[in-house]
């Protein structure tokens, strides 16, 4: 084994160890990148000229117009949450489904889907849904396990339902990697792939998952009605309910559909649509008289903090991936997967397992910037469709964030749940939804057209 390959393996293992020890992700990636670049130069296995190109790579990142959509989508999601628009959505949907057994759980799932489309941040959605809906579900007499499972599952929908920053970052990472892999194979007429393609590809799988969740909740309501009793405010008249639906439900739906529709239809770029969404969220907050200076200051600070975290990780990951490729690690990974017995199936299965396990210890952003550039070229060399691969990555990580004992969504809910909610209740509550996730993931694997059909119909 060549010296560069040995250094590549050590590079990966020591970086993972440092992350497990709790060191900041951005500084760990950049620091390890510099350390192993220097070590590679000392052992004549790395060309330092590659590091000299870092300023130009950083300039390319900071001038990438697509990434401007990230802070705008974050601002949109935080504004919808902070201005109590999400709370009004949940209350209204609870009234619409209130007379049904399981109606409150159905409303939580639907509202979770809408919040997912506006934020795309698992932690923010789970915490918001937990704070808003868990006390209400407990007061209604819901089974603790069913309530916790519904909130965690609906909160993770932000990984797969567009538009979300998760898909923006994943699409941008895959687009660059896909173009490079095509050129490396001698294909100079590169097939176009962008975030817009991934948005279109994620719509059907996302709605399929929501449908599976809703079908399961209806089944529970039929077979175990005591686990999900009806919860309805009889003091609200039919006229008032219609008015609430029109004022609380339709404007956010219109905003989300307008943002996603303008992107898919080609009327606006993701960045332009995100700007429209951010302004639209402010207008909705203003109409509801929730747009105060304190709310605007909080939303601005929160959006800035999250954006800084995302871009710090992105810049650190750029140096990490540059060093890894300079040591020859990308060639080693490609050769490893191409020689596996079973070909594509074995390679894809192994990568899905690795990404699933990494989802226990790393956030989605870190996996997108660190893992995807390493494993995606090996799959693209096997002629994998980038839209399908992006959807599989997103659904896989969504499943990982739900799975005990280390799922991120479980930790977020545990942090805001009342004392009467036991950790085992959360674990047992998400189990049926994990099964539904695996079923959905298997369907997309076995029927790739679930991810590729809509983009092919829209964009040809």
Short mmCIF file of C-alpha atoms in Angstrom, two decimals, residues 44 52 56 138 145 148 163 239 264 282 294 321 326 344-345 352 368 371 431 459:
data_model
loop_
_atom_site.label_atom_id
_atom_site.label_comp_id
_atom_site.label_asym_id
_atom_site.label_seq_id
_atom_site.Cartn_x
_atom_site.Cartn_y
_atom_site.Cartn_z
CA UNK A 44 6.71 13.21 -0.38
CA UNK A 52 -2.04 27.22 -2.14
CA UNK A 56 -9.49 30.47 -4.76
CA UNK A 138 -50.79 14.72 26.68
CA UNK A 145 -45.34 6.52 22.89
CA UNK A 148 -43.48 11.08 20.95
CA UNK A 163 -37.58 23.40 -0.25
CA UNK A 239 -68.07 29.72 10.90
CA UNK A 264 -39.60 23.93 -10.16
CA UNK A 282 -42.05 38.71 7.39
CA UNK A 294 -37.60 41.87 19.51
CA UNK A 321 -11.61 17.07 0.99
CA UNK A 326 -4.31 15.15 -2.69
CA UNK A 344 -23.19 -1.86 -7.48
CA UNK A 345 -25.53 -3.53 -4.97
CA UNK A 352 -25.88 3.38 2.96
CA UNK A 368 -22.94 16.38 3.29
CA UNK A 371 -18.80 12.08 3.49
CA UNK A 431 -40.09 2.17 16.29
CA UNK A 459 -37.25 19.02 -17.26
#
